[in-house]
PDB file of C-alpha atoms in Angstrom:
ATOM      1  CA  MET Y   1      14.908-142.576  52.916  1.00  0.00           C
ATOM      2  CA  ASN Y   2      15.443-139.983  50.701  1.00  0.00           C
ATOM      3  CA  ILE Y   3      18.275-137.406  51.054  1.00  0.00           C
ATOM      4  CA  GLN Y   4      18.597-134.036  49.322  1.00  0.00           C
ATOM      5  CA  LYS Y   5      21.481-131.594  49.417  1.00  0.00           C
ATOM      6  CA  THR Y   6      19.657-127.988  50.160  1.00  0.00           C
ATOM      7  CA  LYS Y   7      20.585-125.198  47.672  1.00  0.00           C
ATOM      8  CA  VAL Y   8      20.814-121.689  48.372  1.00  0.00           C
ATOM      9  CA  ASN Y   9      17.756-119.673  47.534  1.00  0.00           C
ATOM     10  CA  PHE Y  10      19.159-116.291  47.745  1.00  0.00           C
ATOM     11  CA  LYS Y  11      23.061-114.868  48.413  1.00  0.00           C
ATOM     12  CA  ASP Y  12      24.382-111.445  48.802  1.00  0.00           C
ATOM     13  CA  ALA Y  13      27.373-110.294  51.116  1.00  0.00           C
ATOM     14  CA  ARG Y  14      25.226-110.700  54.297  1.00  0.00           C
ATOM     15  CA  GLY Y  15      25.281-113.937  53.804  1.00  0.00           C
ATOM     16  CA  GLU Y  16      22.809-117.591  52.474  1.00  0.00           C
ATOM     17  CA  ILE Y  17      19.128-118.065  52.669  1.00  0.00           C
ATOM     18  CA  ARG Y  18      18.643-121.839  52.200  1.00  0.00           C
ATOM     19  CA  ASP Y  19      15.307-123.737  52.553  1.00  0.00           C
ATOM     20  CA  LEU Y  20      15.248-126.838  53.773  1.00  0.00           C
ATOM     21  CA  ILE Y  21      11.646-128.138  53.501  1.00  0.00           C
ATOM     22  CA  THR Y  22       8.692-126.283  51.475  1.00  0.00           C
ATOM     23  CA  LYS Y  23       5.155-126.609  51.418  1.00  0.00           C
ATOM     24  CA  THR Y  24       5.390-129.173  54.347  1.00  0.00           C
ATOM     25  CA  ALA Y  25       3.725-128.444  57.536  1.00  0.00           C
ATOM     26  CA  VAL Y  26       5.095-129.480  61.017  1.00  0.00           C
ATOM     27  CA  ASP Y  27       4.042-130.224  64.317  1.00  0.00           C
ATOM     28  CA  ALA Y  28       8.052-130.181  65.850  1.00  0.00           C
ATOM     29  CA  VAL Y  29      11.198-128.827  65.406  1.00  0.00           C
ATOM     30  CA  THR Y  30      13.665-130.605  67.693  1.00  0.00           C
ATOM     31  CA  LEU Y  31      17.331-129.706  67.917  1.00  0.00           C
ATOM     32  CA  ILE Y  32      19.925-132.336  68.336  1.00  0.00           C
ATOM     33  CA  THR Y  33      23.220-132.784  69.202  1.00  0.00           C
ATOM     34  CA  CYS Y  34      25.626-135.571  68.883  1.00  0.00           C
ATOM     35  CA  ASN Y  35      29.126-136.667  70.399  1.00  0.00           C
ATOM     36  CA  LYS Y  36      31.435-138.588  68.035  1.00  0.00           C
ATOM     37  CA  GLY Y  37      30.615-142.257  68.465  1.00  0.00           C
ATOM     38  CA  SER Y  38      27.494-141.853  69.876  1.00  0.00           C
ATOM     39  CA  VAL Y  39      24.089-143.617  69.003  1.00  0.00           C
ATOM     40  CA  ARG Y  40      20.636-142.228  68.141  1.00  0.00           C
ATOM     41  CA  GLY Y  41      17.085-143.320  67.648  1.00  0.00           C
ATOM     42  CA  ASN Y  42      17.274-147.413  66.504  1.00  0.00           C
ATOM     43  CA  HIS Y  43      13.444-146.616  66.319  1.00  0.00           C
ATOM     44  CA  TYR Y  44      10.476-146.217  63.989  1.00  0.00           C
ATOM     45  CA  HIS Y  45       7.108-144.055  64.063  1.00  0.00           C
ATOM     46  CA  LYS Y  46       3.914-145.634  62.993  1.00  0.00           C
ATOM     47  CA  LYS Y  47       2.469-142.283  62.032  1.00  0.00           C
ATOM     48  CA  THR Y  48       5.075-139.631  62.052  1.00  0.00           C
ATOM     49  CA  VAL Y  49       7.280-138.037  59.359  1.00  0.00           C
ATOM     50  CA  GLN Y  50      10.272-137.064  59.982  1.00  0.00           C
ATOM     51  CA  TYR Y  51      13.035-134.571  58.097  1.00  0.00           C
ATOM     52  CA  ASP Y  52      16.868-134.754  59.430  1.00  0.00           C
ATOM     53  CA  TYR Y  53      18.696-131.699  58.243  1.00  0.00           C
ATOM     54  CA  VAL Y  54      22.239-131.596  59.651  1.00  0.00           C
ATOM     55  CA  ILE Y  55      23.656-128.445  60.418  1.00  0.00           C
ATOM     56  CA  SER Y  56      27.226-129.448  61.496  1.00  0.00           C
ATOM     57  CA  GLY Y  57      29.387-132.807  61.315  1.00  0.00           C
ATOM     58  CA  LYS Y  58      28.762-135.939  59.772  1.00  0.00           C
ATOM     59  CA  PHE Y  59      26.183-139.186  60.503  1.00  0.00           C
ATOM     60  CA  ALA Y  60      25.640-142.483  59.202  1.00  0.00           C
ATOM     61  CA  CYS Y  61      22.097-142.843  59.177  1.00  0.00           C
ATOM     62  CA  TYR Y  62      20.873-146.513  59.098  1.00  0.00           C
ATOM     63  CA  THR Y  63      17.076-147.621  57.498  1.00  0.00           C
ATOM     64  CA  LYS Y  64      14.687-150.547  57.354  1.00  0.00           C
ATOM     65  CA  LEU Y  65      11.404-150.095  55.913  1.00  0.00           C
ATOM     66  CA  MET Y  66       9.207-152.078  58.707  1.00  0.00           C
ATOM     67  CA  PRO Y  67       8.637-154.579  58.755  1.00  0.00           C
ATOM     68  CA  GLY Y  68      11.130-157.188  57.265  1.00  0.00           C
ATOM     69  CA  GLY Y  69      12.724-154.436  54.496  1.00  0.00           C
ATOM     70  CA  LYS Y  70      16.631-154.492  53.972  1.00  0.00           C
ATOM     71  CA  THR Y  71      18.638-152.045  56.208  1.00  0.00           C
ATOM     72  CA  THR Y  72      20.490-149.224  54.306  1.00  0.00           C
ATOM     73  CA  ARG Y  73      23.368-147.453  55.410  1.00  0.00           C
ATOM     74  CA  ARG Y  74      23.861-143.419  53.539  1.00  0.00           C
ATOM     75  CA  ILE Y  75      26.023-140.839  55.191  1.00  0.00           C
ATOM     76  CA  LEU Y  76      24.422-137.457  55.938  1.00  0.00           C
ATOM     77  CA  LYS Y  77      26.699-134.529  56.267  1.00  0.00           C
ATOM     78  CA  ALA Y  78      26.305-130.506  56.716  1.00  0.00           C
ATOM     79  CA  GLY Y  79      23.477-129.387  54.202  1.00  0.00           C
ATOM     80  CA  ASP Y  80      22.027-132.523  53.994  1.00  0.00           C
ATOM     81  CA  VAL Y  81      18.708-133.145  54.789  1.00  0.00           C
ATOM     82  CA  ALA Y  82      16.954-136.888  55.014  1.00  0.00           C
ATOM     83  CA  PHE Y  83      13.144-137.866  55.140  1.00  0.00           C
ATOM     84  CA  HIS Y  84      12.368-140.670  56.685  1.00  0.00           C
ATOM     85  CA  PRO Y  85       8.545-141.959  55.783  1.00  0.00           C
ATOM     86  CA  ALA Y  86       6.403-143.234  59.141  1.00  0.00           C
ATOM     87  CA  MET Y  87       7.393-147.251  59.198  1.00  0.00           C
ATOM     88  CA  GLU Y  88      10.974-146.539  58.215  1.00  0.00           C
ATOM     89  CA  ALA Y  89      13.216-147.623  61.487  1.00  0.00           C
ATOM     90  CA  HIS Y  90      16.188-145.162  61.772  1.00  0.00           C
ATOM     91  CA  ALA Y  91      19.451-144.736  63.784  1.00  0.00           C
ATOM     92  CA  PHE Y  92      22.309-142.609  63.349  1.00  0.00           C
ATOM     93  CA  LYS Y  93      25.544-143.057  64.404  1.00  0.00           C
ATOM     94  CA  ALA Y  94      27.945-139.540  64.767  1.00  0.00           C
ATOM     95  CA  LEU Y  95      31.327-139.810  62.767  1.00  0.00           C
ATOM     96  CA  GLU Y  96      32.013-136.905  64.137  1.00  0.00           C
ATOM     97  CA  ASP Y  97      30.566-134.656  67.190  1.00  0.00           C
ATOM     98  CA  THR Y  98      27.396-133.756  64.636  1.00  0.00           C
ATOM     99  CA  VAL Y  99      24.372-130.978  65.297  1.00  0.00           C
ATOM    100  CA  PHE Y 100      21.226-131.943  63.426  1.00  0.00           C
ATOM    101  CA  ILE Y 101      17.470-130.346  63.698  1.00  0.00           C
ATOM    102  CA  SER Y 102      14.607-133.017  63.455  1.00  0.00           C
ATOM    103  CA  LEU Y 103      11.047-131.801  61.884  1.00  0.00           C
ATOM    104  CA  THR Y 104       8.764-134.132  62.418  1.00  0.00           C
ATOM    105  CA  LYS Y 105       4.647-134.132  61.684  1.00  0.00           C
ATOM    106  CA  GLY Y 106       2.519-136.400  63.338  1.00  0.00           C
ATOM    107  CA  PRO Y 107       2.230-137.383  66.908  1.00  0.00           C
ATOM    108  CA  ARG Y 108       5.678-137.888  68.003  1.00  0.00           C
ATOM    109  CA  ASN Y 109       6.748-134.741  69.676  1.00  0.00           C
ATOM    110  CA  GLY Y 110       6.512-133.184  72.999  1.00  0.00           C
ATOM    111  CA  ALA Y 111       4.726-135.038  75.718  1.00  0.00           C
ATOM    112  CA  ASP Y 112       3.491-137.530  73.107  1.00  0.00           C
ATOM    113  CA  TYR Y 113       7.266-138.380  71.863  1.00  0.00           C
ATOM    114  CA  GLU Y 114       7.117-141.992  73.114  1.00  0.00           C
ATOM    115  CA  LYS Y 115       3.459-142.990  71.872  1.00  0.00           C
ATOM    116  CA  ASP Y 116       4.184-142.969  68.497  1.00  0.00           C
ATOM    117  CA  THR Y 117       8.159-144.335  68.940  1.00  0.00           C
ATOM    118  CA  ILE Y 118       8.560-147.726  68.645  1.00  0.00           C
ATOM    119  CA  ARG Y 119      12.078-149.295  69.737  1.00  0.00           C
ATOM    120  CA  LEU Y 120      13.680-152.000  67.710  1.00  0.00           C
ATOM    121  CA  GLU Y 121      14.391-155.496  69.599  1.00  0.00           C
ATOM    122  CA  LYS Y 122      17.367-155.447  67.213  1.00  0.00           C
ATOM    123  CA  PRO Y 123      19.522-152.348  66.881  1.00  0.00           C
ATOM    124  CA  LEU Y 124      19.930-151.213  63.610  1.00  0.00           C
ATOM    125  CA  THR Y 125      23.532-149.946  64.357  1.00  0.00           C
ATOM    126  CA  ASN Y 126      25.237-150.071  68.148  1.00  0.00           C
TER     127      ASN Y 126
END
């Protein structure tokens, strides 16, 4: 997992403009809400890459390269963008009510969501 702080590209009296990702094609943009204490993910994608941008809130992000990698834990908060390559298991535990956008490139989208989503037998977090 690679985490980047977004930077302000332009600012004036009206507000700010921030590029979340650049020069990257995506197949799906998904809005996800999480209630404090809830867990999402605990899966990986064989072919899909995923970017997660935190709009508000904060969560613990657990990742592990499959198969057999070491589990890591990082805190993501508003303004952070996390990149998950294919074959990286990921799980999110909301430390407070959280809203984020998931941008994906690959077969994991729409009606084909489950075709490239492999559920973990042993969760990264509960």
